CSV table of C-alpha atoms in Angstrom, one decimal:
chain,number,residue,atom,x,y,z
A,1,MET,CA,131.6,109.8,118.6
A,2,LYS,CA,129.5,107.1,120.1
A,3,VAL,CA,125.8,106.9,119.2
A,4,VAL,CA,123.0,104.3,119.5
A,5,VAL,CA,121.2,103.4,116.3
A,6,ASN,CA,118.2,101.1,116.5
A,7,ASP,CA,119.5,99.9,120.0
A,8,THR,CA,123.0,99.2,118.7
A,9,ALA,CA,126.0,101.2,119.6
A,10,HIS,CA,128.1,102.6,116.8
A,11,GLU,CA,131.2,104.7,116.6
A,12,VAL,CA,130.8,107.2,113.9
A,13,SER,CA,132.4,110.3,112.5
A,14,ALA,CA,129.2,111.9,111.2
A,15,LYS,CA,128.3,115.2,112.8
A,16,THR,CA,124.6,115.5,111.6
A,17,LEU,CA,121.9,112.9,111.2
A,18,ALA,CA,122.0,113.2,107.4
A,19,ALA,CA,125.6,112.3,107.4
A,20,LEU,CA,125.0,109.4,109.9
A,21,ILE,CA,122.4,108.0,107.4
A,22,ASP,CA,125.0,108.0,104.6
A,23,GLU,CA,127.8,106.7,106.8
A,24,LEU,CA,125.7,103.7,107.9
A,25,GLY,CA,124.6,102.8,104.4
A,26,TYR,CA,121.1,104.1,104.4
A,27,SER,CA,121.6,106.3,101.3
A,28,GLY,CA,118.6,106.4,99.1
A,29,ALA,CA,116.5,104.3,101.4
A,30,ARG,CA,112.9,105.0,102.2
A,31,ILE,CA,113.2,105.5,105.9
A,32,ALA,CA,112.0,107.7,108.7
A,33,THR,CA,114.1,109.1,111.7
A,34,ALA,CA,113.8,109.9,115.2
A,35,LEU,CA,116.4,111.4,117.5
A,36,ASN,CA,116.1,111.0,121.2
A,37,GLY,CA,112.5,110.0,120.9
A,38,ARG,CA,111.6,112.9,118.6
A,39,PHE,CA,110.6,112.6,114.9
A,40,VAL,CA,113.2,114.3,112.6
A,41,PRO,CA,111.7,115.0,109.1
A,42,LYS,CA,114.1,114.1,106.2
A,43,ALA,CA,114.3,117.9,105.2
A,44,THR,CA,115.9,118.8,108.5
A,45,ARG,CA,118.4,115.9,109.1
A,46,ASN,CA,121.1,118.0,107.5
A,47,GLU,CA,120.7,120.6,110.1
A,48,THR,CA,120.3,118.2,113.0
A,49,PRO,CA,123.5,118.0,114.9
A,50,LEU,CA,124.5,114.8,116.8
A,51,GLU,CA,125.7,114.6,120.3
A,52,GLU,CA,127.7,111.8,122.1
A,53,GLY,CA,125.3,109.2,123.3
A,54,ALA,CA,122.5,110.2,120.9
A,55,GLN,CA,119.7,107.6,120.5
A,56,ILE,CA,118.6,107.2,116.8
A,57,GLU,CA,115.8,105.3,115.4
A,58,ILE,CA,115.7,104.6,111.7
A,59,VAL,CA,112.6,102.7,110.5
A,60,ALA,CA,111.1,101.6,107.2
A,61,PRO,CA,107.9,100.2,105.7
A,62,MET,CA,107.0,96.8,107.1
A,63,GLN,CA,104.1,94.4,107.1
A,64,GLY,CA,101.2,95.5,109.4
A,65,GLY,CA,97.6,94.6,110.3
B,1,MET,CA,78.2,101.1,96.9
B,2,ALA,CA,81.5,103.0,97.1
B,3,VAL,CA,83.0,103.3,100.8
B,4,SER,CA,84.3,106.8,101.3
B,5,PHE,CA,86.9,107.7,104.2
B,6,TYR,CA,87.7,111.4,104.7
B,7,GLY,CA,86.2,112.2,101.2
B,8,GLN,CA,88.1,109.6,99.4
B,9,ASP,CA,86.3,106.7,97.8
B,10,VAL,CA,87.9,103.0,97.9
B,11,VAL,CA,86.9,100.4,95.7
B,12,SER,CA,85.9,97.8,98.4
B,13,PRO,CA,84.7,97.4,101.9
B,14,LEU,CA,87.4,95.0,102.6
B,15,MET,CA,90.6,96.3,104.2
B,16,LEU,CA,93.4,93.8,104.4
B,17,GLY,CA,96.4,93.6,106.5
B,18,THR,CA,99.8,92.7,105.2
B,19,ALA,CA,101.3,91.0,108.1
B,20,GLN,CA,102.2,87.2,108.9
B,21,TYR,CA,101.8,85.8,105.4
B,22,PRO,CA,104.0,82.7,104.6
B,23,SER,CA,105.8,84.7,101.9
B,24,PRO,CA,105.8,88.0,99.9
B,25,GLU,CA,104.6,86.1,96.8
B,26,ILE,CA,101.5,84.8,98.8
B,27,LEU,CA,100.8,88.1,100.3
B,28,ARG,CA,100.9,89.6,96.6
B,29,ASP,CA,98.5,86.9,95.4
B,30,ALA,CA,96.2,87.2,98.5
B,31,VAL,CA,95.9,91.0,97.9
B,32,LEU,CA,95.2,90.2,94.2
B,33,ALA,CA,92.5,87.8,95.2
B,34,ALA,CA,90.9,89.9,97.9
B,35,GLN,CA,90.9,93.1,95.8
B,36,PRO,CA,90.7,95.2,99.0
B,37,GLY,CA,90.0,98.9,99.1
B,38,VAL,CA,92.9,99.5,101.4
B,39,VAL,CA,95.8,97.6,102.6
B,40,THR,CA,97.5,98.3,106.1
B,41,VAL,CA,101.0,98.5,106.7
B,42,SER,CA,103.5,99.4,109.5
B,43,LEU,CA,107.0,100.6,110.4
B,44,ARG,CA,109.8,98.8,111.9
B,45,ARG,CA,113.7,99.3,112.5
B,46,GLU,CA,115.5,99.0,109.2
B,47,SER,CA,118.9,97.2,108.8
B,48,ALA,CA,121.1,99.0,106.3
B,49,GLY,CA,122.5,95.5,105.4
B,50,GLU,CA,119.2,93.7,104.8
B,51,ARG,CA,117.0,96.7,103.7
B,52,ALA,CA,114.0,94.4,104.2
B,53,GLY,CA,111.6,97.5,104.5
B,54,GLN,CA,112.8,98.6,100.9
B,55,ALA,CA,111.8,95.2,99.3
B,56,PHE,CA,108.4,95.4,101.0
B,57,TRP,CA,107.8,98.9,99.9
B,58,SER,CA,108.4,97.9,96.3
B,59,LEU,CA,105.9,95.1,96.7
B,60,ILE,CA,103.3,97.5,98.1
B,61,GLN,CA,103.8,100.0,95.3
B,62,GLU,CA,103.3,97.3,92.6
B,63,LEU,CA,99.8,96.4,94.3
B,64,LYS,CA,98.4,100.0,93.7
B,65,VAL,CA,96.1,99.8,96.6
B,66,PRO,CA,95.8,102.7,99.0
B,67,VAL,CA,97.9,102.2,102.2
B,68,LEU,CA,96.9,102.9,105.7
B,69,PRO,CA,99.8,102.9,108.0
B,70,ASN,CA,99.2,101.7,111.7
B,71,THR,CA,100.8,102.5,115.0
B,72,ALA,CA,100.7,98.9,116.0
B,73,GLY,CA,102.5,98.1,119.2
B,74,CYS,CA,102.5,101.7,120.7
B,75,HIS,CA,101.5,101.8,124.2
B,76,THR,CA,101.8,105.6,124.8
B,77,VAL,CA,100.5,108.8,123.2
B,78,LYS,CA,104.0,109.9,122.6
B,79,GLU,CA,105.0,106.7,120.9
B,80,ALA,CA,101.9,106.6,118.8
B,81,VAL,CA,102.1,110.2,117.6
B,82,THR,CA,105.9,110.0,116.7
B,83,THR,CA,105.3,106.8,114.9
B,84,ALA,CA,102.5,108.5,112.9
B,85,HIS,CA,104.6,111.3,112.0
B,86,MET,CA,107.2,108.7,110.8
B,87,ALA,CA,104.7,106.9,108.8
B,88,ARG,CA,103.4,110.0,107.2
B,89,GLU,CA,106.8,110.7,105.8
B,90,VAL,CA,107.6,107.1,104.7
B,91,PHE,CA,104.3,106.3,103.1
B,92,GLY,CA,103.4,109.7,101.8
B,93,THR,CA,99.9,109.7,103.4
B,94,ASP,CA,98.2,111.6,106.2
B,95,TRP,CA,95.8,108.5,106.9
B,96,VAL,CA,96.8,106.7,110.0
B,97,LYS,CA,95.3,103.7,111.9
B,98,LEU,CA,95.8,104.9,115.4
B,99,GLU,CA,96.4,102.2,117.9
B,100,VAL,CA,97.3,102.9,121.5
B,101,ILE,CA,97.3,99.5,123.2
B,102,GLY,CA,96.2,99.5,126.8
B,103,GLU,CA,96.3,95.9,127.9
B,104,LEU,CA,98.6,93.0,126.7
B,105,ASP,CA,96.2,90.0,127.1
B,106,THR,CA,93.5,91.4,125.0
B,107,LEU,CA,95.4,94.2,123.0
B,108,GLN,CA,92.4,96.4,123.8
B,109,PRO,CA,92.8,100.0,123.2
B,110,ASP,CA,93.8,102.5,126.0
B,111,VAL,CA,90.7,104.7,125.0
B,112,PHE,CA,91.9,107.5,127.0
B,113,GLY,CA,95.4,107.7,125.4
B,114,LEU,CA,93.7,107.1,122.1
B,115,VAL,CA,91.5,110.2,122.4
B,116,GLU,CA,94.4,112.3,123.3
B,117,ALA,CA,96.6,111.0,120.5
B,118,ALA,CA,93.7,111.5,118.0
B,119,ARG,CA,93.5,115.1,119.2
B,120,ILE,CA,97.1,115.7,118.7
B,121,LEU,CA,97.2,114.1,115.4
B,122,THR,CA,94.2,115.7,113.9
B,123,GLU,CA,95.6,119.1,115.0
B,124,ASP,CA,98.7,118.2,113.1
B,125,GLY,CA,96.7,117.3,109.9
B,126,PHE,CA,96.3,113.7,110.0
B,127,LYS,CA,93.2,111.8,109.0
B,128,VAL,CA,92.8,109.4,112.0
B,129,PHE,CA,91.3,106.0,111.7
B,130,PRO,CA,91.0,105.1,115.5
B,131,TYR,CA,91.1,101.5,116.8
B,132,THR,CA,88.7,101.6,119.5
B,133,THR,CA,86.0,99.8,121.4
B,134,GLU,CA,82.2,99.8,120.8
B,135,ASP,CA,82.1,102.4,123.8
B,136,LEU,CA,79.7,105.2,122.6
B,137,VAL,CA,81.1,107.6,125.0
B,138,VAL,CA,84.6,107.2,123.8
B,139,ALA,CA,83.2,107.2,120.2
B,140,GLU,CA,81.7,110.7,120.8
B,141,LYS,CA,85.0,111.9,122.2
B,142,LEU,CA,86.9,110.6,119.1
B,143,LEU,CA,84.5,112.4,116.8
B,144,ALA,CA,84.7,115.5,118.9
B,145,VAL,CA,88.4,115.7,118.4
B,146,GLY,CA,88.2,115.4,114.7
B,147,CYS,CA,87.9,111.7,113.8
B,148,GLU,CA,85.7,111.0,110.7
B,149,VAL,CA,85.9,107.2,110.9
B,150,LEU,CA,85.5,104.8,113.8
B,151,MET,CA,87.1,101.4,114.1
B,152,PRO,CA,85.5,99.4,116.8
B,153,TRP,CA,87.0,95.9,117.5
B,154,GLY,CA,84.9,92.8,116.8
B,155,ALA,CA,86.9,90.8,119.3
B,156,PRO,CA,90.6,90.8,120.5
B,157,ILE,CA,93.2,91.1,117.6
B,158,GLY,CA,94.2,87.9,116.2
B,159,SER,CA,91.6,86.0,118.2
B,160,GLY,CA,89.2,85.2,115.2
B,161,LYS,CA,86.2,85.1,117.6
B,162,GLY,CA,84.2,87.2,115.3
B,163,LEU,CA,81.7,89.9,116.6
B,164,ASN,CA,81.7,89.4,120.3
B,165,ASN,CA,79.2,92.1,121.1
B,166,VAL,CA,76.6,92.3,118.4
B,167,PHE,CA,74.3,94.3,120.6
B,168,GLY,CA,77.1,97.1,121.2
B,169,LEU,CA,78.0,97.2,117.4
B,170,ARG,CA,74.5,97.5,116.4
B,171,ALA,CA,74.0,100.4,119.0
B,172,MET,CA,77.1,102.0,117.6
B,173,ARG,CA,75.7,101.8,114.1
B,174,ALA,CA,72.4,103.2,115.2
B,175,HIS,CA,73.9,105.9,117.2
B,176,PHE,CA,76.2,107.3,114.4
B,177,PRO,CA,74.3,106.8,111.3
B,178,GLY,CA,76.5,109.1,109.1
B,179,VAL,CA,79.8,108.0,110.4
B,180,PRO,CA,82.0,105.5,108.4
B,181,LEU,CA,82.4,102.5,110.8
B,182,VAL,CA,84.7,99.6,110.2
B,183,VAL,CA,85.0,96.5,112.4
B,184,ASP,CA,88.6,96.2,113.0
B,185,ALA,CA,90.1,93.0,114.7
B,186,GLY,CA,88.8,89.8,115.7
B,187,ILE,CA,87.2,88.5,112.4
B,188,GLY,CA,88.0,85.0,111.8
B,189,VAL,CA,85.9,83.6,109.0
B,190,PRO,CA,84.1,85.2,105.9
B,191,SER,CA,80.8,84.9,107.6
B,192,HIS,CA,81.8,87.2,110.4
B,193,ALA,CA,82.7,89.8,107.7
B,194,ALA,CA,79.3,89.4,106.1
B,195,GLN,CA,77.6,89.8,109.4
B,196,ALA,CA,79.4,93.1,110.1
B,197,LEU,CA,78.3,94.4,106.7
B,198,GLU,CA,74.7,93.2,107.2
B,199,LEU,CA,74.7,95.1,110.5
B,200,GLY,CA,75.3,98.2,108.4
B,201,TYR,CA,79.1,98.5,108.9
B,202,ASP,CA,80.9,100.3,106.1
B,203,ALA,CA,83.9,98.1,106.0
B,204,VAL,CA,85.9,95.4,107.7
B,205,LEU,CA,89.7,95.2,108.4
B,206,ILE,CA,91.1,91.7,108.3
B,207,ASN,CA,94.6,90.3,108.6
B,208,THR,CA,95.1,87.1,110.6
B,209,ALA,CA,92.1,85.4,109.0
B,210,VAL,CA,93.6,85.6,105.6
B,211,ALA,CA,97.4,85.3,106.5
B,212,LYS,CA,97.1,82.3,108.8
B,213,ALA,CA,94.5,80.3,106.6
B,214,GLY,CA,95.8,77.1,105.4
B,215,ASP,CA,95.2,78.6,102.0
B,216,PRO,CA,95.5,82.4,102.2
B,217,ILE,CA,94.8,83.0,98.5
B,218,ASN,CA,91.5,81.3,98.6
B,219,MET,CA,90.5,82.6,101.9
B,220,ALA,CA,91.2,86.1,100.5
B,221,ARG,CA,88.9,85.5,97.7
B,222,ALA,CA,86.3,84.2,100.2
B,223,PHE,CA,86.5,87.3,102.1
B,224,ARG,CA,86.0,89.3,98.8
B,225,LEU,CA,82.7,87.4,98.1
B,226,ALA,CA,81.6,87.7,101.7
B,227,VAL,CA,81.8,91.5,102.0
B,228,GLU,CA,80.1,91.7,98.6
B,229,ALA,CA,77.3,89.3,99.9
B,230,GLY,CA,77.0,91.4,103.1
B,231,GLU,CA,76.8,94.8,101.4
B,232,LEU,CA,74.3,93.4,99.0
B,233,ALA,CA,72.2,91.9,101.8
B,234,ARG,CA,72.3,95.3,103.6
B,235,ILE,CA,71.0,97.1,100.6
B,236,ALA,CA,68.5,94.5,100.1
B,237,ASP,CA,67.1,95.3,103.5
B,238,PRO,CA,66.9,92.1,105.6
B,239,MET,CA,63.6,90.7,107.0
B,240,GLU,CA,62.7,91.3,110.6
B,241,GLU,CA,63.6,88.4,113.0
B,242,ARG,CA,60.7,86.8,114.7
B,243,ASP,CA,60.5,84.9,117.8
B,244,MET,CA,57.7,82.3,116.6
B,245,ALA,CA,57.5,80.3,113.4
B,246,VAL,CA,55.5,81.7,110.4
B,247,PRO,CA,54.7,79.3,107.5
B,248,SER,CA,56.3,80.2,104.3
B,249,THR,CA,54.1,78.1,102.2
B,250,PRO,CA,50.5,79.5,101.9
B,251,VAL,CA,48.0,77.8,104.1
B,252,ALA,CA,45.1,78.8,101.9
B,253,GLY,CA,44.3,76.2,99.2
B,254,LYS,CA,45.7,73.3,101.0
B,255,ALA,CA,43.9,70.1,100.4
B,256,MET,CA,41.8,68.8,103.4
B,257,LEU,CA,43.2,65.4,103.8
B,258,ALA,CA,43.2,64.7,107.5
């Protein structure tokens, strides 16, 4: 299935957002996620299915003013 | 002299941004020199390979200073609200510095979007620190939707121009005597920070002025001293300004030598 993560296309086998996090190598990282512009809490990533063309954002702490 | 936001005391009226420092080491040393009550942080896309955010998070945890995540760069209510939710999960705090930017040249807030986003986030349990202007009507609306802190700009973000509208900031202080007020944005040198505190502001938020100084660590120390001076001056009750000179040396007893 093709999905877009942080504006980059990926071909993945993951069926859920939680599986995608593991497949792309983010396991254990302090991150937050959004799917198609909507925040997905960590606790519900496992029950969040992915569909073809899904737009996923994965963010982490960064310097800010 | 403790500053309190949403019932939580912070150790200093200096709030320090963490962006634009020459290196993580200089950022850490600047924070140690500034001894801020709060540091501001943000969220950006993470690369699984680089994991830059994870290293930054480790540094922030070492500093043991309360964090205030921002929604910098958000131009719509939806973006700002979603970013706030992501920040709450990542940073483990319900504090959010709410920015809804309305204009690119000045980075001034879209105050209509700001009030709406503040309403939504307050209903969602956030403690909102709104980046606003000195407009009293907007301020009233922010308080009405649940904000308990206001953060008017001194001047456009990153401009270093100081307090552009002292009259407006003074009016805001007088109008909201019980509300914690923070000058956020535009402060360029320590005297601007001292001035804000002398006006009765509870705190100042500074980033570029320290990060882009030739020596950020000494500038951080200078800001720490400036907020201490400003706070002491406010407590000490500054004299009233006069339009005409009044001699400070007593005239009585002066020898008649003319």
